[in-house]
C-alpha positions as a Python dict, from the first residue, in 0.01 Angstrom:
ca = {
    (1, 'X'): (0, 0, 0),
    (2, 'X'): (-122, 300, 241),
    (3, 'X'): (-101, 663, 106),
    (4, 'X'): (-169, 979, 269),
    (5, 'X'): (-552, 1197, 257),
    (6, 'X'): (-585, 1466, 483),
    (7, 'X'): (-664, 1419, 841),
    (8, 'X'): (-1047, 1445, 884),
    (9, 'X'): (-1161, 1715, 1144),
    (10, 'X'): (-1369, 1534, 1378),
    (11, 'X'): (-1659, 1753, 1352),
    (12, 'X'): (-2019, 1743, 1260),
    (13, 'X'): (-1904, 1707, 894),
    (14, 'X'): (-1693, 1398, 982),
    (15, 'X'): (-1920, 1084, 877),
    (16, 'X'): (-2076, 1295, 565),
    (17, 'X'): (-1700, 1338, 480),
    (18, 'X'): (-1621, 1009, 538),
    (19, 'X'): (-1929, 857, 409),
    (20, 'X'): (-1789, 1036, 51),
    (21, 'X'): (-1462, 919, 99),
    (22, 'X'): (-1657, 559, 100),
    (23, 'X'): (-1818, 596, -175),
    (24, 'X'): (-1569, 731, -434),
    (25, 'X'): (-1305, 490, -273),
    (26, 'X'): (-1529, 154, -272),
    (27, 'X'): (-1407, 128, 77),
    (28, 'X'): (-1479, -250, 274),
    (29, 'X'): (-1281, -182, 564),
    (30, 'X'): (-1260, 144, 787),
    (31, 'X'): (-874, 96, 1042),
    (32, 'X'): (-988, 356, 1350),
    (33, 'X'): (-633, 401, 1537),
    (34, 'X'): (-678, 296, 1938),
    (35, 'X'): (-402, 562, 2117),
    (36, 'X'): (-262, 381, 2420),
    (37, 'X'): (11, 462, 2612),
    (38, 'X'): (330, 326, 2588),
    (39, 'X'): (284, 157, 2989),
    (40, 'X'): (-26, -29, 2782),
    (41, 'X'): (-274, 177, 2958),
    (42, 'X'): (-579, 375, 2856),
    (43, 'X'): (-588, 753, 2835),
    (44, 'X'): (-852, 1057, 2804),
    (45, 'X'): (-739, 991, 2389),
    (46, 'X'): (-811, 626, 2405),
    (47, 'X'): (-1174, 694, 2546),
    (48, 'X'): (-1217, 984, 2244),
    (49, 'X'): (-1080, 652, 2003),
    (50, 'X'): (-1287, 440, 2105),
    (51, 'X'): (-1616, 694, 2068),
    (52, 'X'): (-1529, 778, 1750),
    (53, 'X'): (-1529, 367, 1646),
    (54, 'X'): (-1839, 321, 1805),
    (55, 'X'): (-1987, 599, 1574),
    (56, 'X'): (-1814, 497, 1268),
    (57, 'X'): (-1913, 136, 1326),
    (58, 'X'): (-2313, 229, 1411),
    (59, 'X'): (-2289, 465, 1080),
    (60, 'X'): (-2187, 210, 873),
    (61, 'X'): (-2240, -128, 967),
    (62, 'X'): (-2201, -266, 578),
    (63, 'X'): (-1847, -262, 668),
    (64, 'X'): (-1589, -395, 846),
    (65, 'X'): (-1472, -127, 1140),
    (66, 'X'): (-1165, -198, 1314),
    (67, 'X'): (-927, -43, 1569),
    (68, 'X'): (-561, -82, 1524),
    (69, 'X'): (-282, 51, 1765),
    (70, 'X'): (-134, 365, 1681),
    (71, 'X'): (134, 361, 1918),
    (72, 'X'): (478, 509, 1842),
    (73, 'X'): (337, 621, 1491),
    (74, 'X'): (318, 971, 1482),
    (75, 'X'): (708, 940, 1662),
    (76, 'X'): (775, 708, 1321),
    (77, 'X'): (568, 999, 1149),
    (78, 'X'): (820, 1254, 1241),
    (79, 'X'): (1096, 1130, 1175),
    (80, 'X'): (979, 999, 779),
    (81, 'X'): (910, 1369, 738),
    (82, 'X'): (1228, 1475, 888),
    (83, 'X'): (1442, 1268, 677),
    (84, 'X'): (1217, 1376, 348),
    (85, 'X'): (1364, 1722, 445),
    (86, 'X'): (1055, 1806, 607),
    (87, 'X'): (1117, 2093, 870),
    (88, 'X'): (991, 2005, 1200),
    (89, 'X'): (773, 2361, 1214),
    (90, 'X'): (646, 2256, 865),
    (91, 'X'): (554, 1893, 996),
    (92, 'X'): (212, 2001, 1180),
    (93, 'X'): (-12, 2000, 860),
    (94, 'X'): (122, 1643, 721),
    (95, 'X'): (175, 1497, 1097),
    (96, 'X'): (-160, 1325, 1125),
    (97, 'X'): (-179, 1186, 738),
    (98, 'X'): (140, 1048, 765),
    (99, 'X'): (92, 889, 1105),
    (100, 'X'): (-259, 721, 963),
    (101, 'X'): (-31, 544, 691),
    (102, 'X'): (229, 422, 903),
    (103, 'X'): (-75, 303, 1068),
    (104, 'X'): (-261, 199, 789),
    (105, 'X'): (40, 35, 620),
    (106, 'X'): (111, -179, 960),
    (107, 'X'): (-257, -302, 1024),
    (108, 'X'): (-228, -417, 622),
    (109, 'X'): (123, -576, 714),
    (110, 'X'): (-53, -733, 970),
    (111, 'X'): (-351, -930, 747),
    (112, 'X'): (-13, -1120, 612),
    (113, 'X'): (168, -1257, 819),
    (114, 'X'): (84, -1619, 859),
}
């Protein structure tokens, strides 16, 4: 089962941070959300996605680096925190964390269905 961490600020700290997160987690498998539109297309996000997984995958190629589709989830992400009484002008610091489990949680879905 997926639970939350806080969103990781894509900074120069980001791979030492989640190089930790790695090694006090005994992480195999890193799930890098892909933003696409709902049309299917690429945006300016999906080309920031998809630089980021090329740096997590050269920065740690011991493990398995995949990109799942994040569409809809931080949508599915508001309204979770909504109906946890969650006030939308309160959602902005959890928004993120609980958009990467409904993310995380599908991609793990995912591995079983047969």
């Amino acid at each position: 089962m997926a639970f939350p961490r806080p969103a990781l600020k894509n900074d120069e700290s980001f791979l030492p941070v989640l190089a930790a997160l790695v090694e006090e987690e005994g992480v195999a498998t890193i799930v890098v959300g892909r933003p696409i539109a709902l049309s299917g297309n690429e945006t300016s996000s999906t080309r920031h996605a998809d630089a980021l997984f090329a740096a997590i995958v050269d920065a740690f190629p011991q493990l398995e680096v995949v990109q799942w589709d994040e569409r809809l989830t931080t949508f599915q992400a508001q309204r979770s925190l909504l109906q946890a009484g969650v006030r939308a002008k309160d959602q902005r610091e959890h928004l993120d964390s609980a958009a990467a489990v409904i993310m995380l949680q599908n991609y793990v879905d995912g591995l079983h269905v047969d």
